[in-house]
Short mmCIF file of C-alpha atoms in Angstrom, two decimals:
data_model
loop_
_atom_site.label_atom_id
_atom_site.label_comp_id
_atom_site.label_asym_id
_atom_site.label_seq_id
_atom_site.Cartn_x
_atom_site.Cartn_y
_atom_site.Cartn_z
CA MET A 2 -22.67 9.07 11.55
CA LYS A 3 -20.56 11.83 10.11
CA ILE A 4 -17.17 10.54 8.94
CA MET A 5 -14.25 12.57 7.61
CA GLN A 6 -11.63 10.68 5.61
CA ILE A 7 -8.27 12.39 5.01
CA ASN A 8 -5.89 11.08 2.36
CA GLY A 9 -3.03 12.34 0.23
CA VAL A 10 -4.96 11.82 -3.03
CA ILE A 11 -8.54 11.39 -4.21
CA HIS A 12 -9.95 8.92 -6.78
CA SER A 13 -6.46 7.67 -7.70
CA GLY A 14 -3.95 5.11 -6.53
CA SER A 15 -4.72 2.22 -4.20
CA THR A 16 -5.50 4.42 -1.18
CA GLY A 17 -7.74 6.73 -3.23
CA LYS A 18 -9.75 3.71 -4.35
CA ILE A 19 -10.04 2.42 -0.76
CA VAL A 20 -11.30 5.81 0.43
CA ASP A 21 -13.91 5.80 -2.35
CA ASP A 22 -15.05 2.27 -1.50
CA ILE A 23 -15.54 3.12 2.19
CA LYS A 24 -17.36 6.33 1.25
CA ASP A 25 -19.75 4.54 -1.12
CA PHE A 26 -20.60 1.91 1.49
CA LEU A 27 -21.28 4.55 4.17
CA ILE A 28 -23.43 6.73 1.90
CA ASP A 29 -25.45 3.68 0.80
CA SER A 30 -25.98 2.98 4.52
CA GLY A 31 -27.35 6.49 5.10
CA HIS A 32 -24.31 8.19 6.63
CA GLN A 33 -22.41 11.38 5.79
CA VAL A 34 -18.84 11.35 4.45
CA THR A 35 -16.40 14.17 3.72
CA ILE A 36 -13.13 13.45 1.90
CA CYS A 37 -10.19 15.81 2.39
CA TYR A 38 -7.10 15.47 0.22
CA GLY A 39 -3.91 17.37 -0.52
CA ILE A 40 -2.57 16.24 -3.90
CA GLY A 41 -4.22 16.35 -7.32
CA LYS A 42 -6.72 18.44 -9.21
CA LYS A 43 -9.55 20.24 -7.48
CA THR A 44 -12.82 18.31 -7.52
CA GLU A 45 -16.30 18.82 -6.10
CA ASP A 46 -16.16 15.33 -4.59
CA GLY A 47 -13.78 16.40 -1.83
CA TYR A 48 -12.03 19.26 -0.08
CA LYS A 49 -8.52 20.04 -1.39
CA PHE A 50 -6.48 21.64 1.39
CA CYS A 51 -3.05 21.97 -0.25
CA TYR A 52 -2.14 23.91 -3.40
CA ARG A 53 0.33 22.48 -5.89
CA TYR A 54 2.82 25.34 -5.61
CA GLU A 55 2.92 25.25 -1.82
CA GLN A 56 3.36 21.48 -1.80
CA ALA A 57 6.47 21.97 -3.95
CA ILE A 58 7.76 24.54 -1.45
CA TYR A 59 7.02 22.25 1.50
CA ARG A 60 8.92 19.41 -0.17
CA ARG A 61 11.99 21.59 -0.63
CA VAL A 62 11.85 22.75 2.98
CA SER A 63 11.49 19.17 4.23
CA GLN A 64 14.55 18.18 2.18
CA ILE A 65 16.49 20.75 4.16
CA ILE A 66 15.14 20.18 7.68
CA GLY A 67 14.66 16.41 7.36
CA LEU A 68 11.04 16.35 8.64
CA ARG A 69 8.89 14.73 5.98
CA TYR A 70 5.68 15.05 8.01
CA GLY A 71 6.41 18.05 10.21
CA PHE A 72 6.03 21.21 8.12
CA ALA A 73 3.23 22.34 5.67
CA PRO A 74 1.88 25.18 7.90
CA PHE A 75 -0.81 26.77 5.68
CA SER A 76 -2.33 23.58 4.26
CA THR A 77 -2.48 22.12 7.79
CA MET A 78 -4.26 25.26 8.99
CA ARG A 79 -6.83 24.94 6.18
CA LEU A 80 -7.44 21.30 7.02
CA ILE A 81 -7.94 22.04 10.71
CA LYS A 82 -10.40 24.82 9.79
CA LYS A 83 -12.35 22.34 7.69
CA ILE A 84 -12.50 19.91 10.61
CA GLU A 85 -13.77 22.71 12.85
CA GLN A 86 -16.48 23.57 10.31
CA GLU A 87 -17.61 19.99 9.69
CA LYS A 88 -17.30 18.68 13.28
CA PRO A 89 -17.20 15.01 12.21
CA ASP A 90 -18.01 12.21 14.64
CA ILE A 91 -14.88 10.30 13.53
CA VAL A 92 -11.75 11.36 11.63
CA HIS A 93 -10.10 8.64 9.54
CA LEU A 94 -6.49 9.23 8.45
CA HIS A 95 -5.07 7.32 5.50
CA SER A 96 -1.79 8.00 3.62
CA ILE A 97 -1.40 11.72 4.23
CA ASN A 98 2.17 11.84 2.97
CA GLY A 99 3.62 13.82 0.06
CA ASN A 100 4.51 16.93 2.10
CA CYS A 101 0.93 18.20 2.14
CA VAL A 102 0.23 18.27 5.89
CA ASN A 103 2.01 18.56 9.24
CA ILE A 104 0.94 15.23 10.70
CA MET A 105 2.29 16.02 14.16
CA LYS A 106 0.26 19.24 14.37
CA LEU A 107 -2.87 17.56 12.99
CA LEU A 108 -2.63 14.70 15.49
CA THR A 109 -2.13 17.15 18.35
CA TYR A 110 -5.23 19.09 17.30
CA LEU A 111 -7.37 15.95 17.04
CA LYS A 112 -6.08 14.69 20.38
CA VAL A 113 -6.65 17.95 22.28
CA ASN A 114 -10.15 18.27 20.84
CA ASN A 115 -10.96 14.64 21.62
CA TYR A 116 -11.87 13.55 18.09
CA PRO A 117 -12.11 9.75 17.80
CA THR A 118 -9.36 8.99 15.28
CA VAL A 119 -8.91 5.97 13.01
CA ILE A 120 -5.51 5.57 11.36
CA THR A 121 -4.97 3.03 8.58
CA ASN A 122 -1.36 1.96 8.19
CA HIS A 123 -1.01 1.71 4.42
CA ALA A 124 2.68 2.48 5.05
CA GLU A 125 4.77 2.62 8.24
CA PHE A 126 5.39 6.34 8.89
CA PHE A 127 2.63 6.76 11.48
CA TYR A 128 4.48 4.53 13.93
CA THR A 129 8.08 5.31 12.92
CA GLY A 130 8.06 9.10 12.63
CA ASN A 131 9.77 9.29 9.24
CA CYS A 132 10.14 5.93 7.44
CA THR A 133 7.48 4.97 4.93
CA SER A 134 9.02 1.50 5.06
CA THR A 135 11.40 0.15 7.71
CA TYR A 136 12.71 -2.73 5.54
CA GLY A 137 12.49 -4.76 8.75
CA CYS A 138 14.64 -2.32 10.75
CA ASN A 139 13.69 -2.14 14.46
CA GLN A 140 15.40 1.12 15.41
CA TYR A 141 12.00 2.83 15.60
CA ILE A 142 11.27 0.83 18.75
CA ASN A 143 14.05 2.61 20.66
CA GLY A 144 14.01 6.10 19.20
CA CYS A 145 15.81 5.87 15.84
CA ILE A 146 19.05 6.94 17.54
CA ASN A 147 21.28 4.85 15.27
CA CYS A 148 19.28 4.94 12.03
CA PRO A 149 20.99 2.77 9.39
CA ARG A 150 19.13 4.48 6.50
CA THR A 151 19.04 8.19 7.28
CA GLY A 152 18.95 9.07 3.57
CA TRP A 153 15.94 6.85 2.89
CA ALA A 154 14.16 7.90 6.09
CA THR A 155 14.47 11.64 5.40
CA ASP A 156 14.16 11.56 1.59
CA ASN A 157 17.87 12.44 1.36
CA ALA A 158 17.41 15.67 3.33
CA PHE A 159 20.32 18.01 4.10
CA VAL A 160 19.75 17.49 7.84
CA LYS A 161 19.08 13.83 8.66
CA ASN A 162 16.56 14.49 11.43
CA THR A 163 15.35 10.94 12.09
CA LYS A 164 15.62 11.26 15.88
CA LYS A 165 13.84 14.62 15.98
CA ALA A 166 11.05 13.33 13.76
CA TRP A 167 10.66 10.31 16.05
CA ASP A 168 10.52 12.52 19.16
CA ARG A 169 7.93 14.85 17.65
CA MET A 170 5.69 11.99 16.50
CA LYS A 171 5.91 10.40 19.93
CA GLU A 172 4.89 13.69 21.54
CA ALA A 173 1.93 14.06 19.15
CA PHE A 174 0.61 10.63 20.17
CA LYS A 175 1.22 11.15 23.90
CA TRP A 176 -2.00 10.79 25.97
CA TYR A 177 -4.01 10.06 22.82
CA ASN A 178 -6.99 8.17 24.23
CA ASN A 179 -9.44 8.05 21.31
CA LEU A 180 -7.10 6.24 18.92
CA TYR A 181 -7.94 3.25 16.72
CA MET A 182 -5.14 1.86 14.56
CA VAL A 183 -5.94 -0.35 11.58
CA SER A 184 -3.21 -2.30 9.83
CA VAL A 185 -3.68 -3.75 6.35
CA SER A 186 -1.98 -7.05 7.25
CA PRO A 187 -1.10 -9.01 10.40
CA TYR A 188 2.57 -8.26 9.68
CA ILE A 189 1.98 -4.50 9.86
CA MET A 190 -0.09 -4.80 13.04
CA GLU A 191 2.78 -6.66 14.70
CA ARG A 192 5.15 -3.89 13.61
CA ALA A 193 2.81 -1.15 14.82
CA GLN A 194 2.32 -2.74 18.24
CA LEU A 195 6.09 -2.60 18.80
CA SER A 196 6.08 1.20 18.51
CA PRO A 197 6.04 3.13 21.80
CA PHE A 198 3.95 5.83 20.05
CA VAL A 199 0.76 3.84 19.71
CA LYS A 200 0.74 1.14 22.37
CA GLN A 201 -2.40 2.72 23.83
CA ALA A 202 -4.30 2.43 20.54
CA PHE A 203 -6.94 -0.19 19.82
CA HIS A 204 -5.27 -2.34 17.13
CA ARG A 205 -6.89 -4.53 14.50
CA VAL A 206 -6.35 -5.83 10.96
CA ILE A 207 -8.60 -4.91 8.04
CA MET A 208 -7.22 -6.10 4.73
CA ASN A 209 -7.46 -3.90 1.65
CA GLY A 210 -10.35 -4.65 -0.65
CA VAL A 211 -10.13 -5.73 -4.29
CA ASP A 212 -12.70 -4.69 -6.88
CA THR A 213 -13.89 -8.21 -7.67
CA LYS A 214 -16.29 -6.89 -10.33
CA VAL A 215 -13.11 -6.36 -12.35
CA PHE A 216 -10.56 -8.73 -10.81
CA HIS A 217 -11.95 -12.20 -11.34
CA PHE A 218 -11.07 -15.09 -13.60
CA THR A 219 -11.86 -14.49 -17.26
CA ASN A 220 -10.88 -16.29 -20.45
CA LYS A 221 -11.24 -13.25 -22.71
CA GLY A 222 -7.54 -12.36 -22.87
CA ASN A 223 -5.36 -12.69 -25.97
CA ILE A 224 -1.81 -12.12 -24.69
CA ARG A 225 -0.61 -15.49 -26.00
CA GLU A 226 -1.90 -14.68 -29.47
CA ARG A 227 -0.43 -11.16 -29.40
CA LEU A 228 3.02 -12.31 -28.28
CA LYS A 229 2.93 -15.65 -30.11
CA ILE A 230 3.35 -17.66 -26.90
CA ASP A 231 2.28 -21.26 -27.49
CA GLY A 232 -0.09 -23.11 -25.17
CA GLU A 233 2.66 -25.32 -23.75
CA THR A 234 4.74 -22.39 -22.50
CA LYS A 235 3.91 -21.20 -18.99
CA ILE A 236 3.54 -17.46 -18.31
CA ALA A 237 5.06 -15.89 -15.19
CA LEU A 238 3.71 -12.39 -14.55
CA PHE A 239 5.44 -9.57 -12.66
CA VAL A 240 3.34 -6.45 -11.93
CA THR A 241 4.91 -3.37 -10.38
CA SER A 242 4.40 0.38 -10.25
CA SER A 243 8.15 0.87 -10.62
CA PHE A 244 10.44 -1.48 -12.53
CA SER A 245 14.16 -1.05 -12.00
CA LEU A 246 17.29 -3.13 -12.55
CA GLU A 247 19.00 -1.62 -9.50
CA PRO A 248 20.01 -4.43 -7.07
CA ASN A 249 18.63 -2.65 -3.98
CA HIS A 250 15.39 -1.44 -5.55
CA LEU A 251 12.31 -2.08 -3.38
CA LYS A 252 10.31 -4.01 -6.00
CA GLY A 253 12.93 -6.58 -7.04
CA GLY A 254 13.23 -6.13 -10.80
CA TYR A 255 16.92 -7.02 -10.55
CA TYR A 256 16.05 -10.48 -9.18
CA LEU A 257 13.37 -11.02 -11.81
CA VAL A 258 15.94 -10.61 -14.59
CA LYS A 259 18.36 -12.93 -12.79
CA LEU A 260 15.59 -15.51 -12.40
CA ALA A 261 14.64 -15.28 -16.09
CA ALA A 262 18.28 -15.72 -17.13
CA GLN A 263 18.54 -18.68 -14.76
CA MET A 264 15.46 -20.28 -16.38
CA GLU A 265 16.18 -19.59 -20.07
CA LYS A 266 16.15 -23.29 -20.92
CA GLU A 267 12.81 -23.86 -19.17
CA ASN A 268 9.47 -23.69 -20.98
CA ILE A 269 8.38 -20.46 -19.29
CA HIS A 270 8.03 -16.85 -20.44
CA PHE A 271 8.20 -13.81 -18.14
CA LEU A 272 5.94 -10.79 -18.64
CA ILE A 273 6.59 -7.45 -16.93
CA VAL A 274 3.99 -4.78 -16.28
CA GLY A 275 5.72 -1.61 -15.09
CA ASN A 276 6.24 2.09 -15.60
CA GLU A 277 6.81 3.12 -19.21
CA LYS A 278 10.17 4.79 -18.47
CA ALA A 279 11.78 1.60 -17.20
CA GLU A 280 15.09 0.39 -18.58
CA GLN A 281 14.37 -2.34 -21.15
CA THR A 282 17.80 -3.06 -22.62
CA GLY A 283 19.62 -6.26 -21.80
CA LEU A 284 16.54 -8.31 -20.89
CA PRO A 285 16.75 -12.07 -21.53
CA ASP A 286 14.96 -13.49 -24.59
CA ASN A 287 12.37 -15.24 -22.40
CA MET A 288 11.16 -11.90 -21.01
CA THR A 289 8.78 -9.28 -22.47
CA PHE A 290 8.28 -5.78 -21.07
CA LEU A 291 4.64 -4.72 -21.56
CA GLY A 292 4.96 -1.25 -20.07
CA LYS A 293 2.34 0.50 -18.00
CA ILE A 294 -1.24 -0.86 -17.93
CA THR A 295 -3.80 1.55 -16.50
CA ASN A 296 -6.89 -0.27 -17.74
CA LYS A 297 -7.98 -2.57 -14.91
CA GLU A 298 -9.97 -4.89 -17.17
CA GLU A 299 -6.88 -5.43 -19.32
CA LEU A 300 -4.78 -6.12 -16.22
CA ALA A 301 -7.37 -8.61 -14.92
CA MET A 302 -7.27 -10.47 -18.26
CA LEU A 303 -3.48 -10.58 -18.05
CA TYR A 304 -3.60 -12.02 -14.52
CA SER A 305 -6.15 -14.59 -15.72
CA GLU A 306 -4.03 -15.71 -18.68
CA SER A 307 -0.87 -16.07 -16.61
CA ASP A 308 0.07 -19.30 -14.86
CA VAL A 309 1.83 -17.75 -11.87
CA THR A 310 2.39 -14.24 -10.49
CA LEU A 311 5.75 -13.35 -8.95
CA ILE A 312 6.28 -11.00 -5.99
CA LEU A 313 9.95 -10.12 -5.45
CA SER A 314 9.74 -7.04 -3.25
CA ARG A 315 12.00 -6.36 -0.33
CA MET A 316 9.01 -5.21 1.73
CA GLU A 317 5.24 -4.78 1.20
CA THR A 318 2.67 -3.70 3.79
CA PHE A 319 -0.17 -5.62 2.10
CA GLY A 320 0.49 -6.94 -1.39
CA MET A 321 -2.33 -5.82 -3.69
CA THR A 322 -0.72 -7.67 -6.60
CA CYS A 323 -1.01 -10.87 -4.58
CA ALA A 324 -4.72 -10.35 -3.83
CA GLU A 325 -5.59 -9.28 -7.40
CA SER A 326 -3.77 -12.26 -8.90
CA LEU A 327 -5.54 -14.76 -6.66
CA CYS A 328 -8.92 -13.15 -7.42
CA CYS A 329 -8.15 -13.81 -11.09
CA GLY A 330 -7.39 -17.46 -10.35
CA THR A 331 -3.61 -17.25 -10.61
CA PRO A 332 -1.36 -18.62 -7.83
CA VAL A 333 1.48 -16.58 -6.35
CA VAL A 334 5.15 -17.33 -5.67
CA GLY A 335 7.59 -14.84 -4.20
CA PHE A 336 9.99 -13.65 -1.55
CA LYS A 337 8.90 -13.27 2.05
CA CYS A 338 8.47 -9.52 2.34
CA GLY A 339 5.96 -8.91 5.13
CA GLY A 340 2.41 -8.42 3.93
CA PRO A 341 1.94 -10.84 1.00
CA GLU A 342 2.82 -14.06 2.84
CA ASN A 343 0.51 -12.91 5.65
CA ILE A 344 -2.55 -12.25 3.52
CA ALA A 345 -2.16 -14.82 0.72
CA LEU A 346 -4.32 -17.95 0.49
CA ARG A 347 -1.80 -20.50 1.68
CA GLU A 348 -2.95 -23.40 -0.47
CA TYR A 349 -2.34 -21.32 -3.62
CA SER A 350 0.90 -19.51 -2.75
CA LEU A 351 4.50 -20.19 -1.78
CA PHE A 352 7.09 -17.78 -0.36
CA VAL A 353 10.84 -18.20 0.11
CA PRO A 354 13.55 -16.21 1.95
CA TYR A 355 14.50 -12.96 0.22
CA ALA A 356 16.86 -13.37 -2.77
CA ASP A 357 16.82 -17.21 -2.71
CA LEU A 358 16.39 -17.71 -6.46
CA GLN A 359 17.13 -21.44 -6.44
CA LEU A 360 14.30 -22.20 -4.03
CA LEU A 361 12.08 -19.71 -5.83
CA GLN A 362 12.54 -21.56 -9.11
CA LYS A 363 11.75 -24.87 -7.43
CA ASN A 364 8.58 -23.44 -5.91
CA ILE A 365 7.40 -22.04 -9.24
CA PHE A 366 7.22 -25.56 -10.63
CA LEU A 367 5.65 -26.86 -7.41
CA ILE A 368 2.83 -24.31 -7.53
CA LEU A 369 2.27 -24.80 -11.27
CA ASN A 370 1.71 -28.52 -10.72
CA LYS A 371 -0.37 -28.03 -7.56
CA CYS A 372 -2.71 -25.43 -9.06
CA LYS A 373 -3.13 -26.84 -12.56
CA GLY A 374 -6.77 -26.64 -13.62
CA LYS A 375 -7.85 -24.75 -10.49
CA LYS A 376 -8.41 -21.25 -11.90
CA ASN A 377 -12.11 -21.08 -11.00
CA GLU A 378 -11.55 -22.60 -7.55
CA ILE A 379 -8.81 -20.10 -6.67
CA SER A 380 -10.78 -17.15 -8.03
CA ILE A 381 -13.96 -17.95 -6.07
CA LYS A 382 -12.15 -18.41 -2.76
CA ALA A 383 -10.03 -15.28 -3.24
CA GLN A 384 -13.00 -13.08 -4.16
CA THR A 385 -14.70 -14.06 -0.91
CA GLU A 386 -11.57 -13.21 1.07
CA TYR A 387 -10.56 -9.90 -0.53
CA CYS A 388 -13.79 -8.31 -1.77
CA VAL A 389 -14.36 -4.58 -1.30
CA GLU A 390 -17.67 -5.26 0.44
CA LYS A 391 -15.95 -7.22 3.21
CA MET A 392 -13.38 -4.44 3.80
CA SER A 393 -16.00 -1.68 3.81
CA LYS A 394 -18.27 -3.59 6.17
CA LEU A 395 -15.40 -4.10 8.65
CA TYR A 396 -14.66 -0.35 8.65
CA PHE A 397 -18.36 0.37 9.11
CA GLU A 398 -18.47 -2.00 12.09
CA LEU A 399 -15.41 -0.27 13.56
CA TYR A 400 -17.08 3.14 13.23
CA LYS A 401 -20.23 1.82 14.94
CA GLU A 402 -18.12 0.35 17.74
CA ILE A 403 -16.44 3.72 18.26
CA MET A 404 -19.78 5.54 18.32
CA ASP A 405 -21.14 3.06 20.89
#
């Protein structure tokens, strides 16, 4: 088989890692893989189709016309030329956002030329037209005529073209027969199947894979010693790519601080892993901001040392923090936000309605008691469920099914 994977980035971020994992599995199985990407430094491992300066121009244009995925003429032309040169058996689209490609034009080209196409919904824009995340909004089912979040949907563009973007994406998918849509959680598949764009697609769920060679239970950490946290004090961990105290922020830092303040008299300490530029003033005394952790081994040790991991997002398509934490033997408590409560191991996780801090606090103590002394048990079960090998094998089986 000859597979072409197209993603926004290469070798970085969660989607870059997933692309690499699938590539490695296919090459080890004797197949050919080409990776095309638009953002980041040039590398011999893949084909870069978008230059940095033109991406900046495309972003500015999209912020005027309100089409986040409907411009980028020259980079799209280069990508299509590469497809014509390579003539892959299957084209696999991942998160090609970031104003590096005209998705509507690319889809139309693939459709007209009858390329079997796999799309992985790491976000929601492929079935909404503009929104990377719907926050549970269902306007995309009926055409985004009365969009309640035009600023969010169009990246605060001058012209809020949500309806036009929806129409153009629908047209690109029209009569698309060779279409296979993968969702990273059952929640996202349910959302995708509601979209009139892709009802004709073959839908399935393939969960994201975790590098279990790194993310597994270990007792090598020293965070308690470093922060002088005694053995009787429980550690609640919060891991996010973007920590903010804004009440409406996607990742829920505002609610974490409220929860910590609410639990100041309890024997529990809150640790935050987040971007280094985050606001740190005004945090309760039972909370420590650790900053950004890029070393995966260090993060795995932190998961392993913690007693519970908190997920307070408004919406998540999958919930990699949830899977990583469980692989390291640490149970999860959080808000219901789509993906995590769908993919979590139920016996080691509890989820409550969004913003219900009273019930969240109660469930933290419930899970701590339920999972006491079960680190190895949780880790072994989670590694079986979320391992990279399982994800890669399921994609390989999908490719074989398409070829047959």
